[in-house]
Short mmCIF file of C-alpha atoms in Angstrom, two decimals:
data_model
loop_
_atom_site.label_atom_id
_atom_site.label_comp_id
_atom_site.label_asym_id
_atom_site.label_seq_id
_atom_site.Cartn_x
_atom_site.Cartn_y
_atom_site.Cartn_z
CA MET A 1 -33.09 78.48 3.22
CA ILE A 2 -33.51 80.28 -0.02
CA LEU A 3 -31.00 78.15 -1.98
CA SER A 4 -32.92 74.66 -0.80
CA SER A 5 -36.23 76.42 -2.19
CA VAL A 6 -34.73 77.55 -5.47
CA VAL A 7 -33.38 73.71 -6.24
CA ILE A 8 -36.83 72.24 -5.17
CA ILE A 9 -38.83 74.74 -7.02
CA LEU A 10 -36.26 74.31 -10.10
CA GLY A 11 -36.43 70.67 -10.05
CA GLU A 12 -40.29 70.66 -10.18
CA VAL A 13 -40.51 73.15 -13.12
CA LEU A 14 -37.73 71.94 -15.05
CA GLU A 15 -39.65 69.24 -16.57
CA PHE A 16 -42.77 70.99 -17.43
CA THR A 17 -41.00 74.03 -18.71
CA ILE A 18 -38.83 71.83 -21.24
CA LEU A 19 -41.87 69.63 -22.44
CA THR A 20 -43.78 73.11 -23.12
CA SER A 21 -41.13 75.06 -24.70
CA ILE A 22 -40.27 72.20 -26.91
CA PHE A 23 -43.85 71.67 -27.95
CA LEU A 24 -44.32 75.55 -28.47
CA ALA A 25 -41.38 75.76 -31.19
CA LEU A 26 -42.57 72.46 -33.00
CA SER A 27 -45.89 74.18 -33.01
CA PHE A 28 -44.03 77.15 -34.73
CA HIS A 29 -42.67 74.82 -37.17
CA LEU A 30 -45.45 73.03 -38.22
CA LYS A 31 -47.68 75.97 -38.35
CA ILE A 32 -49.97 74.89 -35.58
CA PRO A 33 -51.70 78.08 -33.48
CA ARG A 34 -50.25 78.01 -30.12
CA ARG A 35 -53.29 79.00 -28.42
CA TRP A 36 -53.76 75.31 -26.92
CA ILE A 37 -50.83 76.23 -24.23
CA ILE A 38 -53.74 78.07 -22.79
CA TYR A 39 -55.45 75.29 -22.04
CA GLY A 40 -53.02 73.18 -21.45
CA VAL A 41 -51.94 75.53 -18.65
CA THR A 42 -55.43 76.18 -17.46
CA PHE A 43 -56.03 72.23 -17.20
CA GLY A 44 -52.82 71.77 -15.77
CA CYS A 45 -53.40 74.25 -12.77
CA LEU A 46 -56.90 73.16 -12.24
CA GLY A 47 -55.49 69.72 -11.89
CA ALA A 48 -52.65 70.58 -9.60
CA THR A 49 -54.95 72.50 -7.24
CA SER A 50 -57.40 69.75 -6.99
CA TYR A 51 -54.91 67.08 -6.85
CA ALA A 52 -52.94 68.92 -4.05
CA LEU A 53 -56.25 69.51 -2.08
CA SER A 54 -57.54 65.80 -2.46
CA PHE A 55 -53.83 64.41 -1.67
CA ASP A 56 -54.73 63.18 1.94
CA MET A 57 -57.70 61.10 0.55
CA VAL A 58 -55.80 60.13 -2.74
CA SER A 59 -52.60 59.02 -0.33
CA GLN A 60 -54.71 56.62 1.43
CA TRP A 61 -56.16 54.85 -1.78
CA PHE A 62 -54.89 51.35 -2.66
CA GLU A 63 -53.40 50.62 0.95
CA GLY A 64 -51.59 54.10 1.30
CA PHE A 65 -50.00 53.71 -2.15
CA GLY A 66 -52.66 56.09 -3.70
CA GLN A 67 -49.70 58.72 -4.47
CA GLU A 68 -47.47 56.25 -6.12
CA VAL A 69 -50.24 54.94 -8.26
CA ILE A 70 -51.83 57.83 -9.23
CA ASN A 71 -48.32 59.19 -10.02
CA ALA A 72 -47.02 56.12 -12.13
CA THR A 73 -50.47 56.47 -13.90
CA ILE A 74 -49.87 60.14 -15.00
CA GLN A 75 -46.17 59.38 -15.97
CA THR A 76 -47.33 56.53 -18.44
CA SER A 77 -49.86 58.55 -19.71
CA ILE A 78 -47.37 61.44 -20.48
CA TYR A 79 -45.16 58.56 -22.21
CA ILE A 80 -48.26 57.34 -24.29
CA CYS A 81 -49.38 60.96 -25.08
CA LEU A 82 -45.62 61.43 -26.73
CA LEU A 83 -45.50 58.37 -27.86
CA LEU A 84 -48.69 59.14 -30.25
CA PHE A 85 -47.34 62.69 -30.82
CA CYS A 86 -43.78 61.39 -32.21
CA SER A 87 -45.32 58.95 -34.44
CA ILE A 88 -47.72 61.47 -36.39
CA ILE A 89 -45.21 64.50 -35.90
CA PHE A 90 -43.74 63.25 -39.83
CA ILE A 91 -47.15 62.59 -41.31
CA ASN A 92 -48.73 65.83 -40.20
CA ARG A 93 -47.95 67.85 -43.48
CA LYS A 94 -49.59 65.13 -45.56
CA ASN A 95 -52.66 64.81 -43.03
CA THR A 96 -54.36 67.87 -42.07
CA VAL A 97 -56.39 65.67 -39.57
CA ALA A 98 -53.33 64.75 -37.62
CA VAL A 99 -52.94 68.72 -36.61
CA LYS A 100 -55.98 68.35 -34.57
CA TYR A 101 -54.61 65.24 -32.75
CA LEU A 102 -51.07 67.04 -31.87
CA LYS A 103 -53.04 69.84 -30.18
CA TRP A 104 -54.81 67.41 -28.10
CA LEU A 105 -51.97 65.63 -27.16
CA MET A 106 -49.85 68.89 -26.49
CA ILE A 107 -52.65 70.01 -24.05
CA ALA A 108 -52.86 66.72 -22.36
CA SER A 109 -49.23 66.18 -22.08
CA VAL A 110 -48.51 69.67 -20.49
CA SER A 111 -51.45 69.50 -18.15
CA LEU A 112 -50.71 66.10 -16.91
CA ALA A 113 -46.72 67.40 -16.08
CA LEU A 114 -48.18 70.51 -14.64
CA THR A 115 -50.52 68.54 -12.39
CA ARG A 116 -47.95 66.25 -11.01
CA GLU A 117 -45.26 68.92 -10.54
CA GLY A 118 -47.51 71.62 -9.75
CA SER A 119 -49.41 69.93 -6.74
CA GLU A 120 -45.89 69.15 -5.09
CA ILE A 121 -45.14 72.68 -5.41
CA PHE A 122 -48.64 73.58 -3.81
CA LEU A 123 -47.61 71.08 -1.20
CA TYR A 124 -44.11 72.44 -0.36
CA LEU A 125 -45.71 76.00 -0.41
CA SER A 126 -48.80 75.38 1.56
CA GLY A 127 -46.46 73.63 4.31
CA VAL A 128 -44.10 76.53 4.65
CA LEU A 129 -46.96 79.15 4.81
CA ALA A 130 -48.55 77.40 7.34
CA SER A 131 -45.49 77.00 9.67
CA GLU A 132 -44.91 80.76 9.24
CA GLN A 133 -41.39 80.09 9.53
CA PHE A 134 -39.09 81.54 6.74
CA VAL A 135 -42.09 82.64 4.35
CA MET A 136 -40.23 85.24 3.00
CA PRO A 137 -36.86 83.66 1.84
CA VAL A 138 -38.93 80.67 0.88
CA LEU A 139 -41.21 82.87 -1.30
CA THR A 140 -37.76 84.56 -2.92
CA GLY A 141 -35.91 81.30 -3.37
CA SER A 142 -38.99 79.81 -5.01
CA ALA A 143 -39.57 82.61 -7.45
CA LEU A 144 -35.93 82.47 -8.20
CA GLY A 145 -36.32 78.88 -8.62
CA ALA A 146 -39.31 79.17 -11.02
CA GLY A 147 -37.49 82.10 -12.77
CA ILE A 148 -34.23 79.95 -13.91
CA GLY A 149 -36.62 77.04 -14.87
CA LEU A 150 -38.71 79.69 -17.13
CA SER A 151 -35.52 80.96 -18.71
CA PHE A 152 -34.13 77.81 -19.65
CA GLY A 153 -37.43 76.65 -21.30
CA ILE A 154 -37.45 80.20 -23.41
CA LEU A 155 -33.92 79.20 -24.10
CA ILE A 156 -34.62 76.14 -25.35
CA TYR A 157 -37.62 77.71 -27.49
CA TYR A 158 -35.52 80.01 -28.91
CA ILE A 159 -32.71 77.54 -29.78
CA PHE A 160 -35.49 75.49 -31.34
CA ILE A 161 -37.01 78.52 -33.07
CA ASN A 162 -33.95 79.68 -34.76
CA THR A 163 -33.06 76.19 -36.40
CA PRO A 164 -34.50 75.28 -39.85
CA SER A 165 -37.85 73.22 -39.53
CA ARG A 166 -37.02 69.92 -40.68
CA LYS A 167 -34.02 69.85 -38.01
CA SER A 168 -35.97 71.16 -35.40
CA LEU A 169 -38.53 68.28 -35.73
CA LEU A 170 -35.82 65.68 -35.73
CA VAL A 171 -34.31 67.12 -32.65
CA GLY A 172 -37.36 67.34 -31.00
CA TYR A 173 -38.52 63.82 -31.75
CA ALA A 174 -35.08 62.64 -30.37
CA LEU A 175 -35.49 64.36 -27.33
CA PHE A 176 -38.96 63.15 -26.92
CA ILE A 177 -37.98 59.70 -27.17
CA PHE A 178 -35.82 59.97 -24.11
CA ILE A 179 -38.10 62.16 -22.18
CA SER A 180 -41.00 59.79 -22.68
CA ALA A 181 -38.76 56.84 -21.95
CA GLY A 182 -37.61 58.86 -18.71
CA MET A 183 -41.38 59.51 -17.96
CA LEU A 184 -41.92 55.67 -17.86
CA SER A 185 -39.26 54.57 -16.03
CA GLN A 186 -40.17 57.08 -12.95
CA GLY A 187 -43.36 55.24 -13.28
CA VAL A 188 -41.96 52.10 -12.90
CA ARG A 189 -39.69 53.22 -9.98
CA LEU A 190 -42.64 54.25 -8.04
CA LEU A 191 -44.32 50.81 -8.54
CA ILE A 192 -40.88 49.21 -7.31
CA GLN A 193 -41.24 51.63 -4.22
CA ILE A 194 -44.55 50.32 -3.48
CA ASP A 195 -43.81 46.13 -4.22
CA TRP A 196 -45.89 46.30 -7.29
CA LEU A 197 -42.87 45.65 -9.30
CA PRO A 198 -39.60 43.47 -8.19
CA ALA A 199 -37.12 45.31 -6.25
CA GLN A 200 -34.14 44.06 -7.85
CA LYS A 201 -30.22 44.57 -7.16
CA VAL A 202 -28.57 47.44 -8.98
CA VAL A 203 -27.12 46.32 -12.43
CA TRP A 204 -24.48 49.49 -12.52
CA ASP A 205 -23.80 52.44 -10.52
CA THR A 206 -22.36 55.50 -12.32
CA SER A 207 -23.06 57.82 -9.57
CA SER A 208 -19.30 58.79 -8.79
CA TRP A 209 -18.96 59.32 -12.83
CA LEU A 210 -22.38 61.65 -13.19
CA ASP A 211 -24.13 62.25 -9.61
CA GLU A 212 -27.88 62.51 -9.98
CA SER A 213 -27.96 65.28 -7.46
CA SER A 214 -25.69 67.41 -9.34
CA VAL A 215 -26.96 70.09 -11.92
CA VAL A 216 -26.00 68.24 -14.84
CA GLY A 217 -27.43 64.95 -13.37
CA ARG A 218 -30.88 66.49 -12.55
CA LEU A 219 -30.77 67.78 -16.42
CA SER A 220 -29.99 64.35 -17.62
CA TYR A 221 -32.47 62.90 -15.25
CA THR A 222 -35.34 65.23 -16.77
CA ILE A 223 -34.32 65.09 -20.48
CA LEU A 224 -32.80 61.84 -20.86
CA GLY A 225 -34.48 59.75 -17.70
CA TYR A 226 -30.80 59.60 -16.43
CA GLU A 227 -30.39 56.83 -13.36
CA ALA A 228 -27.15 56.60 -11.80
CA THR A 229 -28.24 53.08 -10.07
CA PRO A 230 -31.12 51.15 -12.55
CA THR A 231 -32.30 48.04 -11.84
CA LEU A 232 -32.83 45.64 -14.58
CA ILE A 233 -36.51 45.91 -14.81
CA GLU A 234 -36.16 49.71 -15.35
CA ILE A 235 -33.49 49.32 -18.35
CA GLN A 236 -36.05 46.80 -19.74
CA PHE A 237 -38.91 49.24 -19.44
CA TYR A 238 -36.55 52.29 -20.75
CA ILE A 239 -35.46 50.16 -23.76
CA THR A 240 -39.14 48.91 -24.59
CA ALA A 241 -40.15 52.67 -24.17
CA ILE A 242 -37.94 53.83 -26.86
CA ALA A 243 -38.50 50.91 -29.27
CA GLY A 244 -42.36 51.66 -28.69
CA VAL A 245 -42.21 55.02 -29.70
CA ILE A 246 -39.99 54.17 -32.62
CA ILE A 247 -42.32 51.40 -34.02
CA ALA A 248 -45.46 53.44 -33.70
CA THR A 249 -43.69 56.29 -35.97
CA ALA A 250 -42.77 53.49 -38.53
CA LEU A 251 -45.95 51.96 -38.41
CA SER A 252 -47.85 55.31 -38.56
CA SER A 253 -45.84 56.32 -41.64
CA TYR A 254 -46.07 52.88 -43.61
CA TYR A 255 -49.79 53.22 -43.12
CA ALA A 256 -49.83 57.13 -43.83
CA ASN A 257 -47.98 56.33 -47.25
CA LYS A 258 -50.14 53.43 -47.90
CA THR A 259 -53.19 55.49 -47.79
CA THR A 260 -51.77 58.43 -50.12
CA SER A 261 -50.53 56.00 -52.59
CA GLY A 262 -53.85 54.08 -52.78
CA ASN A 263 -55.75 57.34 -53.39
CA MET B 1 -41.88 37.26 -29.81
CA LEU B 2 -39.63 39.52 -28.24
CA VAL B 3 -42.71 41.24 -26.25
CA LYS B 4 -43.90 37.44 -25.30
CA LYS B 5 -40.27 36.99 -23.90
CA ALA B 6 -40.26 40.24 -22.17
CA LEU B 7 -43.39 39.86 -20.66
CA PHE B 8 -42.74 36.11 -19.40
CA ILE B 9 -39.47 37.20 -17.81
CA THR B 10 -41.33 40.10 -16.05
CA LEU B 11 -43.85 37.94 -14.88
CA LEU B 12 -41.19 35.15 -13.56
CA GLN B 13 -39.78 38.12 -11.85
CA LEU B 14 -43.12 39.08 -10.21
CA ALA B 15 -43.57 35.63 -8.79
CA CYS B 16 -40.20 35.29 -7.70
CA THR B 17 -40.71 38.46 -5.41
CA LYS B 18 -44.12 37.37 -3.79
CA ALA B 19 -42.23 34.26 -2.69
CA VAL B 20 -39.71 36.05 -0.57
CA PHE B 21 -42.55 38.81 0.52
CA SER B 22 -43.48 36.92 4.02
CA GLU B 23 -39.64 37.85 5.23
CA THR B 24 -40.04 41.62 4.98
CA GLN B 25 -38.57 43.85 8.10
CA LYS B 26 -40.39 46.79 9.43
CA ILE B 27 -38.84 49.76 10.31
CA THR B 28 -40.22 53.00 11.66
CA ILE B 29 -38.85 56.47 11.11
CA GLU B 30 -40.66 59.53 12.86
CA ILE B 31 -39.77 62.85 11.94
CA LYS B 32 -40.03 65.45 14.42
CA ASN B 33 -39.47 69.02 14.23
CA HIS B 34 -38.15 68.53 10.57
CA LEU B 35 -35.63 66.04 11.81
CA PHE B 36 -35.31 62.30 11.54
CA TYR B 37 -35.47 59.96 14.49
CA PRO B 38 -33.36 57.81 14.53
CA SER B 39 -31.49 59.11 11.54
CA GLU B 40 -29.11 56.13 10.84
CA VAL B 41 -30.86 52.96 10.47
CA ILE B 42 -28.92 49.74 10.44
CA VAL B 43 -30.44 47.24 7.95
CA PRO B 44 -28.96 43.87 6.73
CA ALA B 45 -27.61 43.35 3.22
CA GLU B 46 -29.78 41.70 0.47
CA LYS B 47 -33.08 42.06 2.68
CA LYS B 48 -36.30 43.84 1.53
CA ILE B 49 -37.33 46.32 4.21
CA LYS B 50 -40.44 48.06 4.88
CA LEU B 51 -40.06 51.71 6.04
CA ILE B 52 -42.73 53.22 7.98
CA ILE B 53 -42.18 57.02 7.78
CA ASP B 54 -44.27 58.85 10.61
CA ASN B 55 -44.40 62.63 9.98
CA GLN B 56 -45.24 63.92 13.46
CA ASP B 57 -44.86 67.50 12.42
CA LYS B 58 -47.70 69.31 11.05
CA THR B 59 -46.32 70.57 7.91
CA PRO B 60 -45.77 67.94 4.72
CA GLU B 61 -42.50 66.39 4.07
CA GLU B 62 -41.20 64.42 1.00
CA PHE B 63 -38.77 61.44 1.83
CA GLU B 64 -36.20 61.30 -1.06
CA SER B 65 -32.86 59.54 -1.60
CA TYR B 66 -30.95 59.49 -4.57
CA GLU B 67 -29.18 56.54 -3.70
CA LEU B 68 -32.15 54.35 -2.92
CA ASN B 69 -34.32 56.01 -5.98
CA ARG B 70 -37.39 56.59 -3.52
CA GLU B 71 -39.56 59.49 -3.03
CA LYS B 72 -42.46 60.29 -1.36
CA VAL B 73 -44.59 62.87 0.06
CA ILE B 74 -45.81 62.45 3.62
CA LEU B 75 -48.47 65.08 4.60
CA GLY B 76 -48.19 66.35 8.31
CA LYS B 77 -49.83 63.78 10.89
CA ARG B 78 -49.64 61.02 8.34
CA LYS B 79 -47.50 57.85 7.96
CA GLY B 80 -46.13 56.60 4.48
CA ILE B 81 -44.55 53.23 3.44
CA VAL B 82 -41.73 52.98 1.39
CA PHE B 83 -39.90 49.73 0.62
CA ILE B 84 -36.04 49.50 -0.12
CA GLY B 85 -33.52 46.71 -0.74
CA PRO B 86 -32.31 44.08 -1.56
CA LEU B 87 -29.27 46.62 -0.42
CA ASP B 88 -25.45 45.67 -1.00
CA PRO B 89 -23.89 46.94 2.06
CA GLY B 90 -23.04 50.63 2.23
CA GLU B 91 -24.54 53.82 3.41
CA TYR B 92 -27.63 55.25 1.47
CA PRO B 93 -28.21 58.84 2.53
CA PHE B 94 -32.05 59.76 2.54
CA PHE B 95 -33.48 63.59 3.40
CA GLY B 96 -36.47 65.42 3.82
CA GLU B 97 -36.76 67.40 0.57
CA PHE B 98 -39.12 70.05 2.00
CA HIS B 99 -36.41 70.79 4.66
CA PRO B 100 -33.15 69.42 3.40
CA GLU B 101 -30.97 71.75 5.83
CA THR B 102 -32.17 69.42 8.92
CA ALA B 103 -34.23 66.56 7.77
CA LEU B 104 -31.14 64.34 6.83
CA GLY B 105 -30.72 60.73 7.67
CA LYS B 106 -28.82 57.49 6.19
CA ILE B 107 -29.56 53.65 5.84
CA ILE B 108 -26.32 51.82 6.88
CA VAL B 109 -26.40 48.29 5.53
CA HIS B 110 -24.51 45.84 7.12
CA GLN B 111 -23.26 42.34 5.74
CA GLU B 112 -25.34 39.59 7.91
CA LYS B 113 -22.79 37.38 9.81
CA PRO B 114 -23.45 33.47 8.32
#
């Protein structure tokens, strides 16, 4: 009982802690005050609580597919936030206006991630508390899971902090490309589940090589969007997502340079 | 140009799936006392299946499967629909993420006789 609650809570908090720790470290390197995190967490907690409390109603939207539609919308929104964040991160130093946008994009990404993952934790814990069985082991396990997730985030944060700024920005940028593509593929998978996007045959199966349920598999899923058995449409969206971020970055640098040289 | 082509392929794929929609088979799986009934479901290969998960417990459950790439939270005393397939013959385990010690099951995909 303890172990399974460690696993479930860790799985839920990992995405949020990784995202947040990279954002906080990049804020340090970009000299952006890190107060935005207070807003991100506050909005996220409010979002998670209201989503969980209205979950019954939301689930019934779209002929019983409300949960998938809302979650896919959240994942796509995080993708768009990360795309915009990545596209202006390098022009930031030349353009002070970008700092304001970066701050709001970080708040939006963090609060959206917390809304989705926090609501699941809320539903899980409310179920356990209502059944009045195994309450203590579940709470202990959950605290352990959250602790491990948080420690992992702190570890990432300090690795980034102790890396030179330029290198940190590049590594953060590269990680965000994969994290954002993973977010979009998660959304696509939810739409396949409700038959809004076509269900297709699996293109390859790497589960014998790296099992998605293993620790490394879960981490790769969160950071790289790893999927052992993807279908063609998931691969198409994954590649399009990566290309989207790179093109957006190229376009924004091009226009930023043009404006600077124009002045 | 590439975007247009990708969009066209995606739309074509959508059109193809709608055509076979009518033959979707429905299967109900119940959740009682954090157990799946039936815990083994036999389905034909290469067919799309509509799984109706009927949670008769008071507490929420999350239907999850790494092999099927599916996850859905179903509140207590509620039903949830999840589409699966077309699948190759084989076994595809699923579990209740909120009660993974007991809520275990698998989809067994059989090759249809010609």
